XYZ file of C-alpha atoms in Angstrom:
687
model
C 12.333 -10.933 -106.021
C 8.935 -12.615 -105.919
C 8.276 -14.492 -102.673
C 6.719 -17.913 -103.250
C 5.211 -20.224 -100.680
C 6.686 -23.732 -100.413
C 5.165 -26.235 -102.842
C 2.094 -28.134 -101.719
C 4.128 -31.315 -101.353
C 5.512 -29.895 -98.086
C 3.850 -31.398 -95.006
C 3.223 -27.927 -93.578
C 0.470 -25.655 -94.771
C 1.522 -23.043 -97.310
C 2.769 -19.900 -95.616
C 0.765 -16.685 -95.815
C 2.676 -14.417 -98.186
C 1.579 -11.310 -96.305
C 3.072 -12.434 -92.982
C 6.718 -12.860 -92.026
C 7.929 -16.485 -92.033
C 9.063 -17.639 -88.622
C 12.421 -19.264 -87.995
C 10.642 -22.470 -86.924
C 8.595 -22.551 -90.131
C 11.698 -22.130 -92.298
C 13.602 -24.856 -90.453
C 10.691 -27.294 -90.744
C 10.195 -26.462 -94.418
C 13.912 -26.869 -95.167
C 13.873 -30.299 -93.536
C 10.968 -31.257 -95.840
C 12.427 -29.829 -99.056
C 13.283 -32.490 -101.633
C 13.831 -30.728 -104.964
C 16.143 -27.916 -106.165
C 13.083 -25.771 -106.948
C 11.797 -26.071 -103.369
C 15.259 -25.158 -102.063
C 15.399 -22.053 -104.273
C 11.939 -21.039 -103.108
C 12.954 -21.269 -99.449
C 16.237 -19.490 -100.132
C 14.163 -16.614 -101.504
C 12.261 -16.555 -98.183
C 15.546 -16.450 -96.258
C 16.843 -13.504 -98.312
C 13.546 -11.614 -98.114
C 13.335 -11.973 -94.319
C 17.015 -11.029 -93.708
C 17.892 -14.397 -92.141
C 21.056 -14.910 -94.181
C 23.183 -14.460 -91.034
C 21.298 -17.171 -89.157
C 23.809 -20.042 -88.963
C 21.194 -22.632 -88.042
C 18.938 -21.827 -90.996
C 21.801 -21.453 -93.468
C 23.366 -24.695 -92.270
C 20.057 -26.488 -92.886
C 19.934 -24.892 -96.354
C 23.336 -26.427 -97.180
C 22.186 -29.758 -95.796
C 19.112 -29.627 -98.095
C 21.359 -28.991 -101.089
C 23.485 -32.041 -100.316
C 20.467 -34.312 -99.835
C 18.742 -33.047 -103.001
C 21.860 -33.276 -105.195
C 21.890 -29.497 -105.630
C 25.572 -28.964 -104.844
C 26.054 -26.525 -107.729
C 23.499 -24.266 -106.071
C 25.191 -24.740 -102.679
C 28.573 -23.858 -104.223
C 27.091 -20.683 -105.679
C 25.721 -19.661 -102.260
C 28.996 -20.539 -100.494
C 31.063 -18.438 -102.925
C 29.088 -15.321 -101.923
C 29.762 -15.693 -98.176
C 32.505 -13.248 -97.141
C 34.056 -15.245 -94.287
C 32.478 -18.719 -94.108
C 32.496 -20.277 -90.663
C 33.680 -23.810 -89.896
C 30.073 -24.995 -89.886
C 29.661 -24.010 -93.554
C 32.905 -25.688 -94.632
C 31.837 -28.890 -92.893
C 28.431 -28.718 -94.590
C 30.036 -28.294 -98.025
C 32.557 -31.110 -97.445
C 29.752 -33.395 -96.288
C 27.560 -32.453 -99.258
C 30.305 -33.147 -101.791
C 31.192 -36.449 -100.115
C 27.573 -37.657 -99.916
C 27.047 -36.905 -103.607
C 30.180 -38.740 -104.699
C 32.246 -35.595 -105.474
C 35.147 -36.758 -103.316
C 37.780 -34.754 -105.172
C 35.791 -31.573 -104.509
C 35.431 -32.532 -100.852
C 39.235 -32.695 -100.565
C 39.574 -29.403 -102.449
C 37.176 -27.761 -99.983
C 39.227 -29.140 -97.081
C 42.413 -27.715 -98.658
C 40.708 -24.337 -99.139
C 39.637 -24.384 -95.501
C 43.211 -25.091 -94.331
C 44.684 -22.421 -96.636
C 42.355 -19.874 -95.011
C 43.528 -20.954 -91.547
C 40.095 -22.209 -90.522
C 40.534 -24.748 -87.710
C 39.037 -28.205 -88.221
C 37.072 -30.099 -85.600
C 36.108 -33.721 -84.925
C 33.197 -33.389 -87.414
C 35.522 -32.453 -90.295
C 37.921 -35.383 -90.332
C 35.576 -38.423 -90.527
C 33.953 -37.001 -93.690
C 37.269 -36.011 -95.294
C 38.719 -39.433 -94.477
C 35.709 -41.061 -96.180
C 36.561 -39.165 -99.371
C 40.210 -40.185 -99.032
C 39.043 -43.813 -98.811
C 36.910 -43.498 -101.938
C 39.800 -41.988 -103.908
C 42.366 -44.426 -102.442
C 44.620 -41.476 -101.551
C 46.582 -43.128 -98.751
C 49.304 -40.436 -98.706
C 46.667 -37.762 -98.103
C 45.197 -40.024 -95.434
C 48.547 -40.248 -93.649
C 48.855 -36.456 -93.719
C 45.381 -36.170 -92.176
C 46.421 -38.707 -89.550
C 49.305 -36.398 -88.609
C 47.016 -33.347 -88.445
C 44.600 -35.203 -86.153
C 47.474 -36.062 -83.782
C 48.873 -32.510 -83.806
C 45.437 -31.095 -82.958
C 45.098 -33.423 -79.973
C 41.986 -35.135 -81.386
C 43.543 -38.603 -81.705
C 42.012 -39.904 -78.479
C 38.488 -39.629 -79.874
C 37.240 -43.123 -80.798
C 35.178 -41.770 -83.710
C 38.338 -40.418 -85.366
C 40.363 -43.539 -84.608
C 37.610 -45.622 -86.196
C 37.580 -43.330 -89.253
C 41.348 -43.770 -89.602
C 41.005 -47.572 -89.349
C 38.399 -47.508 -92.117
C 40.570 -45.264 -94.281
C 43.661 -47.461 -93.976
C 41.658 -50.625 -94.685
C 39.967 -49.023 -97.700
C 43.420 -48.137 -99.038
C 44.617 -51.713 -98.497
C 46.857 -51.052 -95.479
C 45.384 -53.332 -92.813
C 48.652 -53.362 -90.829
C 48.385 -49.600 -90.180
C 44.720 -50.030 -89.315
C 45.476 -52.842 -86.878
C 48.252 -50.770 -85.279
C 45.670 -48.099 -84.424
C 43.045 -50.660 -83.382
C 45.352 -52.452 -80.913
C 46.186 -49.166 -79.121
C 42.618 -48.012 -78.508
C 42.030 -48.545 -74.770
C 38.249 -48.762 -74.942
C 36.852 -50.009 -78.218
C 33.148 -49.821 -78.943
C 31.269 -52.271 -81.174
C 31.558 -49.894 -84.168
C 35.340 -49.935 -83.853
C 35.404 -53.771 -83.767
C 33.051 -53.961 -86.757
C 35.173 -51.524 -88.779
C 38.310 -53.607 -88.282
C 36.489 -56.875 -89.052
C 34.941 -55.357 -92.197
C 38.356 -53.945 -93.176
C 39.946 -57.395 -93.110
C 37.027 -58.811 -95.115
C 37.271 -55.994 -97.665
C 40.985 -56.680 -98.182
C 40.463 -60.432 -98.595
C 42.043 -61.351 -95.249
C 39.159 -63.632 -94.335
C 40.856 -65.693 -91.618
C 41.820 -62.533 -89.726
C 38.268 -61.208 -90.079
C 36.842 -64.441 -88.677
C 39.416 -64.541 -85.852
C 38.598 -60.967 -84.808
C 34.867 -61.700 -84.994
C 35.335 -64.662 -82.634
C 37.282 -62.448 -80.184
C 34.811 -59.557 -80.283
C 33.393 -58.993 -76.763
C 30.107 -57.628 -78.108
C 28.426 -58.062 -81.438
C 25.493 -56.372 -83.093
C 23.655 -57.148 -86.313
C 26.349 -55.324 -88.349
C 29.021 -57.676 -86.977
C 27.115 -60.719 -88.187
C 26.226 -59.049 -91.500
C 29.933 -58.593 -92.259
C 30.590 -62.322 -91.897
C 27.493 -63.347 -93.895
C 28.450 -60.969 -96.708
C 32.099 -62.054 -96.598
C 31.347 -65.763 -96.983
C 28.782 -65.055 -99.707
C 31.422 -63.186 -101.694
C 33.955 -65.974 -101.270
C 31.391 -68.441 -102.633
C 31.098 -70.384 -99.363
C 27.306 -70.206 -99.334
C 26.878 -73.027 -96.822
C 28.998 -71.263 -94.199
C 27.266 -67.946 -94.975
C 23.911 -69.627 -94.422
C 25.175 -71.171 -91.176
C 26.020 -67.702 -89.820
C 22.729 -66.374 -91.177
C 20.763 -69.047 -89.302
C 22.728 -68.508 -86.070
C 22.144 -64.743 -85.959
C 20.188 -63.638 -82.886
C 18.527 -60.876 -84.934
C 18.438 -59.910 -88.584
C 17.763 -56.674 -90.457
C 16.988 -56.016 -94.119
C 20.732 -55.788 -94.864
C 21.183 -59.330 -93.522
C 18.462 -60.754 -95.738
C 19.731 -58.885 -98.790
C 23.323 -60.048 -98.200
C 22.218 -63.692 -98.100
C 19.904 -63.142 -101.070
C 22.781 -61.594 -103.067
C 24.992 -64.521 -102.131
C 22.555 -67.018 -103.592
C 22.016 -64.850 -106.683
C 25.730 -64.303 -107.414
C 26.345 -68.023 -107.139
C 23.511 -68.750 -109.595
C 21.256 -70.420 -107.017
C 17.972 -68.902 -108.174
C 15.732 -71.405 -106.416
C 17.435 -70.873 -103.046
C 17.277 -67.116 -103.586
C 13.552 -67.307 -104.381
C 12.809 -69.414 -101.275
C 14.663 -66.921 -99.097
C 12.900 -64.012 -100.808
C 9.497 -65.596 -100.083
C 10.450 -65.939 -96.397
C 11.362 -62.254 -96.040
C 8.931 -60.346 -93.882
C 10.051 -57.006 -95.275
C 11.580 -56.337 -98.683
C 13.106 -53.183 -100.074
C 14.009 -52.208 -103.621
C 17.414 -53.920 -103.291
C 15.722 -57.251 -102.494
C 13.566 -57.089 -105.615
C 16.463 -55.929 -107.802
C 18.723 -58.773 -106.677
C 16.157 -61.466 -107.487
C 15.099 -59.943 -110.832
C 18.752 -59.665 -111.882
C 19.351 -63.279 -110.834
C 16.564 -64.543 -113.108
C 17.752 -62.383 -116.020
C 21.319 -63.687 -115.696
C 19.997 -67.255 -115.725
C 18.007 -66.357 -118.868
C 14.737 -67.017 -117.069
C 13.191 -63.945 -118.591
C 9.500 -64.759 -118.125
C 10.052 -65.265 -114.397
C 11.960 -61.977 -114.204
C 8.997 -60.180 -115.798
C 6.569 -61.920 -113.426
C 8.632 -60.630 -110.497
C 8.527 -57.120 -111.920
C 4.724 -57.358 -112.148
C 4.610 -58.515 -108.513
C 6.752 -55.547 -107.570
C 4.172 -53.205 -109.105
C 1.514 -54.267 -106.594
C 3.917 -54.240 -103.623
C 4.677 -51.157 -101.551
C 8.180 -50.874 -103.080
C 8.804 -48.559 -106.028
C 11.238 -49.626 -108.777
C 14.303 -47.442 -109.354
C 16.825 -47.074 -112.194
C 18.601 -50.291 -111.129
C 15.293 -52.170 -111.387
C 14.521 -51.001 -114.894
C 18.083 -51.604 -116.117
C 17.707 -55.169 -114.757
C 14.267 -55.915 -116.211
C 14.527 -54.188 -119.616
C 16.936 -56.875 -120.956
C 14.247 -59.493 -120.219
C 11.884 -57.605 -122.546
C 14.699 -57.357 -125.110
C 15.460 -61.085 -125.141
C 11.782 -62.062 -125.353
C 10.881 -59.402 -127.903
C 8.230 -58.073 -125.488
C 7.867 -54.656 -127.115
C 4.567 -53.662 -125.485
C 5.856 -54.399 -122.008
C 9.111 -52.614 -122.842
C 7.115 -49.554 -123.913
C 5.115 -49.735 -120.693
C 8.345 -49.760 -118.648
C 9.626 -46.783 -120.665
C 6.402 -44.958 -119.853
C 6.734 -45.962 -116.182
C 10.240 -44.450 -116.132
C 8.894 -41.144 -117.475
C 5.800 -41.081 -115.235
C 7.790 -41.769 -112.088
C 10.711 -39.486 -112.956
C 13.278 -42.281 -112.730
C 16.666 -40.893 -113.661
C 17.340 -41.365 -117.381
C 21.073 -41.937 -117.044
C 23.305 -43.463 -119.704
C 22.619 -46.992 -118.404
C 18.828 -46.618 -118.618
C 19.044 -45.049 -122.089
C 21.405 -47.759 -123.323
C 19.083 -50.488 -122.010
C 16.094 -48.877 -123.729
C 17.931 -48.546 -127.056
C 19.001 -52.180 -126.878
C 15.463 -53.276 -125.951
C 13.748 -51.347 -128.750
C 16.343 -52.605 -131.217
C 15.964 -56.253 -130.204
C 12.168 -55.915 -130.251
C 12.338 -54.734 -133.855
C 11.474 -51.049 -133.335
C 14.449 -49.186 -134.793
C 12.705 -45.806 -134.909
C 11.932 -45.832 -131.202
C 15.503 -46.902 -130.435
C 16.709 -43.934 -132.497
C 14.267 -41.664 -130.648
C 15.771 -42.625 -127.278
C 19.265 -42.139 -128.710
C 18.472 -38.693 -130.131
C 16.868 -37.525 -126.857
C 19.682 -38.759 -124.592
C 21.255 -35.763 -122.843
C 24.593 -37.541 -122.438
C 26.023 -39.690 -125.222
C 29.104 -41.767 -124.506
C 30.914 -44.442 -126.520
C 28.887 -47.185 -124.848
C 25.569 -45.580 -125.891
C 26.758 -45.003 -129.482
C 28.026 -48.579 -129.749
C 24.593 -49.876 -128.770
C 22.898 -47.740 -131.435
C 25.397 -48.930 -134.070
C 24.745 -52.559 -133.072
C 20.962 -52.043 -133.363
C 21.250 -50.511 -136.822
C 23.655 -53.253 -137.907
C 21.380 -56.151 -136.978
C 18.520 -54.473 -138.850
C 20.635 -54.128 -141.986
C 20.783 -50.312 -141.838
C 24.469 -50.006 -142.555
C 24.492 -46.399 -143.786
C 22.716 -45.191 -140.643
C 25.276 -47.081 -138.513
C 28.100 -45.371 -140.385
C 26.522 -41.959 -139.706
C 26.523 -42.655 -135.959
C 30.229 -43.490 -136.212
C 30.914 -40.244 -138.072
C 29.023 -38.240 -135.415
C 31.026 -40.019 -132.673
C 34.265 -38.826 -134.202
C 32.879 -35.334 -134.703
C 31.887 -35.154 -131.009
C 35.309 -36.358 -129.880
C 34.155 -39.760 -128.628
C 36.856 -42.390 -128.980
C 35.725 -45.611 -130.708
C 36.731 -48.888 -129.065
C 36.817 -52.560 -130.074
C 33.033 -52.896 -129.652
C 32.438 -49.974 -132.036
C 34.208 -51.787 -134.852
C 32.438 -55.083 -134.185
C 29.167 -53.215 -134.809
C 30.495 -51.565 -137.972
C 31.842 -54.842 -139.377
C 28.519 -56.571 -138.665
C 26.729 -53.774 -140.502
C 28.972 -54.337 -143.524
C 28.494 -58.110 -143.368
C 24.685 -57.952 -143.330
C 24.574 -55.939 -146.562
C 27.658 -57.349 -148.326
C 29.795 -54.176 -148.252
C 33.169 -55.939 -148.495
C 35.317 -52.924 -149.424
C 33.846 -50.790 -146.656
C 34.362 -53.591 -144.150
C 38.012 -53.908 -145.167
C 38.387 -50.141 -144.761
C 37.030 -50.221 -141.190
C 39.161 -53.268 -140.344
C 42.293 -51.377 -141.399
C 41.110 -48.176 -139.728
C 40.791 -49.768 -136.293
C 44.419 -50.883 -136.471
C 46.106 -48.051 -138.327
C 44.192 -45.009 -137.113
C 43.047 -46.034 -133.617
C 45.754 -48.511 -132.635
C 43.256 -51.224 -131.709
C 44.382 -54.835 -131.955
C 41.714 -56.989 -133.648
C 40.309 -59.718 -131.431
C 38.766 -63.025 -132.411
C 35.334 -61.325 -132.704
C 36.672 -58.925 -135.357
C 38.212 -61.766 -137.360
C 34.911 -63.651 -137.050
C 33.111 -60.638 -138.559
C 35.647 -60.441 -141.397
C 35.303 -64.161 -142.181
C 31.508 -63.738 -142.174
C 31.756 -60.648 -144.417
C 34.026 -62.350 -146.956
C 32.212 -65.684 -146.811
C 28.712 -64.294 -147.316
C 29.969 -62.328 -150.311
C 31.320 -65.551 -151.867
C 35.021 -64.966 -151.141
C 35.363 -68.355 -149.466
C 39.044 -68.922 -150.217
C 39.997 -65.456 -148.930
C 38.010 -66.152 -145.773
C 39.737 -69.524 -145.375
C 43.179 -67.943 -145.858
C 42.350 -65.304 -143.250
C 41.566 -68.030 -140.721
C 44.758 -69.947 -141.486
C 46.837 -66.773 -140.935
C 45.182 -65.641 -137.695
C 47.591 -64.396 -134.990
C 45.699 -66.509 -132.441
C 44.176 -69.982 -132.308
C 40.962 -69.859 -134.399
C 37.869 -69.844 -132.195
C 34.873 -72.059 -133.106
C 32.873 -68.887 -133.855
C 35.305 -68.085 -136.704
C 35.086 -71.566 -138.225
C 31.298 -71.449 -137.734
C 31.068 -68.275 -139.827
C 32.929 -69.998 -142.653
C 30.742 -73.119 -142.430
C 27.629 -70.924 -142.709
C 29.100 -69.278 -145.799
C 29.793 -72.711 -147.288
C 26.083 -73.528 -146.928
C 25.035 -70.292 -148.631
C 27.307 -70.962 -151.612
C 27.033 -74.768 -151.668
C 30.751 -75.470 -151.283
C 30.603 -79.044 -149.976
C 34.328 -79.803 -150.080
C 35.354 -76.824 -147.960
C 32.344 -77.390 -145.683
C 33.557 -80.936 -144.919
C 37.017 -79.657 -143.991
C 35.631 -76.879 -141.787
C 33.045 -79.127 -140.123
C 35.734 -81.673 -139.260
C 37.711 -78.940 -137.477
C 34.579 -77.763 -135.654
C 33.677 -81.261 -134.489
C 37.174 -81.509 -132.957
C 36.712 -78.187 -131.151
C 33.053 -78.643 -130.170
C 32.187 -82.356 -130.252
C 28.831 -81.817 -128.513
C 27.655 -78.776 -130.499
C 24.617 -79.841 -132.527
C 24.702 -76.821 -134.846
C 27.835 -77.950 -136.678
C 26.404 -81.410 -137.456
C 23.037 -79.986 -138.534
C 24.603 -77.378 -140.794
C 26.815 -79.916 -142.562
C 23.847 -82.296 -142.848
C 21.836 -79.542 -144.541
C 24.746 -78.832 -146.898
C 24.844 -82.515 -147.878
C 21.061 -82.526 -148.403
C 21.051 -79.450 -150.610
C 23.839 -81.007 -152.685
C 21.748 -84.179 -153.129
C 24.098 -86.262 -150.997
C 21.290 -87.673 -148.876
C 23.157 -90.770 -147.688
C 25.872 -88.644 -146.073
C 23.195 -86.425 -144.469
C 21.437 -89.440 -142.947
C 24.773 -90.905 -141.835
C 25.713 -87.636 -140.109
C 22.433 -87.525 -138.190
C 22.963 -91.127 -137.079
C 26.401 -90.124 -135.844
C 24.751 -87.369 -133.792
C 22.501 -89.930 -132.105
C 25.395 -92.274 -131.402
C 27.416 -89.495 -129.781
C 24.421 -88.296 -127.782
C 24.378 -84.905 -129.508
C 20.892 -83.441 -129.282
C 19.505 -80.969 -131.777
C 18.450 -77.710 -130.183
C 14.692 -77.366 -130.666
C 13.462 -74.347 -132.568
C 11.600 -71.922 -130.303
C 9.708 -68.766 -131.283
C 8.045 -66.227 -129.019
C 5.409 -63.592 -129.709
C 3.969 -60.986 -127.356
C 0.214 -60.380 -127.400
C -1.511 -58.152 -124.829
C 1.627 -57.960 -122.660
C 1.841 -61.770 -122.478
C 4.778 -63.589 -124.100
C 3.707 -66.826 -125.833
C 6.361 -69.418 -126.680
C 6.080 -72.091 -129.400
C 8.291 -75.054 -130.216
C 8.267 -76.967 -133.484
C 5.177 -79.175 -133.559
C 4.035 -77.630 -130.259
C 0.501 -78.516 -129.085
C 0.715 -77.182 -125.536
C -0.819 -73.752 -126.170
C -4.384 -73.206 -124.859
C -5.408 -72.092 -128.378
C -3.717 -75.058 -130.045
C -6.805 -76.093 -132.053
C -7.420 -72.592 -133.477
C -3.719 -72.147 -134.275
C -3.464 -75.347 -136.305
C -6.739 -74.643 -138.102
C -5.436 -71.190 -139.035
C -2.100 -72.659 -140.178
C -3.842 -75.224 -142.419
C -5.893 -72.430 -144.027
C -2.741 -70.374 -144.581
C -0.869 -73.241 -146.249
C -3.812 -73.991 -148.588
C -4.202 -70.359 -149.566
C -0.472 -69.780 -150.137
C -0.165 -72.978 -152.181
C -2.947 -71.649 -154.369
C -0.810 -68.530 -154.831
C 2.234 -70.577 -155.830
C 3.912 -71.530 -152.544
C 5.970 -74.713 -152.824
C 7.495 -76.032 -149.555
C 11.290 -75.917 -149.704
C 11.854 -79.536 -148.704
C 15.642 -79.111 -148.654
C 15.058 -77.462 -145.260
C 13.557 -80.703 -143.873
C 15.001 -84.038 -142.814
C 15.721 -86.422 -145.685
C 15.210 -89.747 -143.923
C 11.411 -89.323 -143.964
C 8.842 -89.428 -146.778
C 7.564 -86.394 -148.690
C 4.403 -85.884 -146.616
C 6.352 -85.990 -143.371
C 8.831 -83.476 -144.785
C 6.035 -81.044 -145.569
C 4.395 -81.539 -142.175
C 7.719 -80.938 -140.428
C 8.185 -77.685 -142.325
C 4.598 -76.525 -141.769
C 4.932 -76.977 -138.009
C 8.105 -74.927 -137.566
C 7.841 -72.738 -134.469
C 7.776 -69.388 -136.305
C 4.872 -70.542 -138.496
C 2.886 -71.467 -135.356
C 3.718 -68.054 -133.865
C 2.560 -66.264 -137.037
C -0.704 -68.222 -137.102
C -1.286 -67.270 -133.458
C -0.476 -63.642 -134.263
C -2.997 -63.559 -137.116
C -5.875 -64.862 -134.978
C -4.959 -62.780 -131.907
C -4.210 -59.281 -133.201
C -5.829 -56.567 -135.272
C -5.010 -56.686 -138.998
C -3.112 -53.367 -138.732
C -0.830 -54.623 -135.961
C 2.669 -55.717 -137.001
C 3.531 -59.265 -135.946
C 6.844 -59.461 -134.063
C 8.536 -62.807 -133.470
C 11.791 -63.818 -131.810
C 13.401 -67.135 -132.851
C 16.352 -68.815 -131.159
C 17.748 -70.328 -134.383
C 18.353 -69.121 -137.926
C 15.170 -68.795 -140.000
C 15.171 -71.617 -142.548
C 14.793 -71.047 -146.297
C 11.234 -72.412 -146.343
C 10.044 -70.188 -143.489
C 11.665 -67.174 -145.139
C 9.711 -67.827 -148.362
C 6.542 -68.520 -146.365
C 6.794 -65.242 -144.406
C 7.270 -63.171 -147.542
C 4.082 -64.632 -149.002
C 2.137 -64.151 -145.742
C 3.168 -60.469 -145.680
C 1.812 -60.060 -149.222
C -1.390 -62.122 -149.235
C -2.422 -61.369 -145.638
C -1.324 -57.721 -145.867
C 0.671 -57.918 -142.655
C 3.978 -56.399 -141.685
C 6.109 -58.918 -139.831
C 9.375 -58.538 -137.963
C 11.329 -61.695 -137.129
C 14.518 -61.719 -135.111
C 16.573 -64.870 -135.552
C 19.923 -65.739 -133.968
C 21.907 -63.454 -136.285
C 19.763 -60.566 -137.579
C 16.327 -59.037 -138.185
C 13.979 -59.721 -141.078
C 11.326 -57.080 -141.829
C 8.685 -58.625 -144.118
C 6.332 -56.374 -146.040
C 4.312 -56.784 -149.272
C 6.117 -59.948 -150.315
C 9.700 -58.874 -149.717
C 12.231 -58.913 -146.876
C 14.570 -56.184 -145.675
C 17.511 -58.600 -145.950
C 16.992 -58.809 -149.728
C 17.478 -62.595 -149.317
C 21.075 -61.935 -148.203
C 21.360 -63.649 -144.846
């Protein structure tokens, strides 16, 4: 076997291959080893120098394996030891427990007992921790009996471990029985019992024990701060926080998490700014808070700040920040984060891969989403569902069906979310028969009960295809109370096919269910306008004003040079406002010369013709396209995210821009993607 010196990342100098490694050198190097390759290298040294019988060195080797998540290698070494000593069993149990393999930790303990190897006071606390994680209270009681039989019960460390185990398994009475009979309790014992009550939701008992505690340390206070944060009593949590004689990073993060979980972003940010020291948890909590509150630009700003701090992002960070890129359509920044993950060897687990697939899909880059999917080492149902959803919203139904087929071939069980994706794929391309087949399949073959989302997809599928009466009958025969989303799908279909009578009936039902939802009023108003019933359209908009219903403003965003620019209809707040409007005027003149006629049915009808045209021209996506044309190279695709459905006029406009300006454009609206190229759209005008 070739003898290699430890990698240069070790703090010690590389060992001379011609000289014999000393025991001290091996111990120091083992303590510095961080990767499985380094461990294997040092193991080779141990074998070559005949130190395999040295308990100290071999024990440190096992410890390295547990720290470096190399337990398979440790198991292989352990299996070759003829008569392992207690020290090695303890090291294996600890390694399994630390790496979350609690079932294997218990199996190792059972193996140890079956071989008549006596346990010691180091064995039980670790085994009890695994019992707690698996909620195996019966096994815990058996261990309690063994501890008593072995005469180890008087040790406070074991009594504390038993208290923690019983509390973790929900038996606070047993824990308190032990606690009350400990003659001399240390602060750790008090904290364990207090935390046990808090964990089991017995908050008054936790507070009462805290008040009685003869000595408290920072962990005691942290338990109460965290407890009140989780109960939603932020004011009381902050009172304890302010009264604490000393605080550590756990204290600050507990209070920060409390604000974040209760949606108090501003309070969380103020506390974050006051922190003298922050760790990766602090950053992750605040970034996640902003993402949950849909404050995506601020979340991305925080991530940029994190880059210049002394804290490195981890997989939790990227899973938190990638959705911000997805919602904003910030493809370049999303790609940069993907590259950062690869450069910094952040673990590409199923959560990271799923986030990346979702991000690439929502940023309009299907091929890169598929690349992440194809390269994922582990594919589960969740990952496949995300890929199906991406393909569905881009109108690639056949590709979505192939993912479903491969899921079944690999033995992955589809769930309700799988079929929502498949039904959406059918709806976006008008495949009614295939949609009906999948709807029956989920019930008959997989025993899944359709939920309101599935019925909403079916109503959308039938309605878009012109089967309005069938869609209406489906709603009337639903096994549950129809949700507004289901009626909304039918109202949208009524607009597509100009069925005013049914639209009036549906809209009336929607107004009863959602009296303050502007979309229902606007959609019916547009249906009236397109049918030439302008008086009713005007009357409906007056009704909106009287009821205080405000129309949601159209907003479009476009990323240029890693900066996300947002535009609202008629927006003049952008620094390049003058250039944008000049470019837009030129575009309208040129496209009119090529035959463009503004689709005035998409505009308000209580204004004159010129105002109608101006309103249409200044829609947010047109401003975003004009900005994209003056800010990017002519070969660069323009990618836009809009919060509402693209109107008929903008859809016509974008097709002509793609042809006469020779630009590929990708627009994501509230329901699907539109890929514009050479005068046509990927939706084939079916949206």
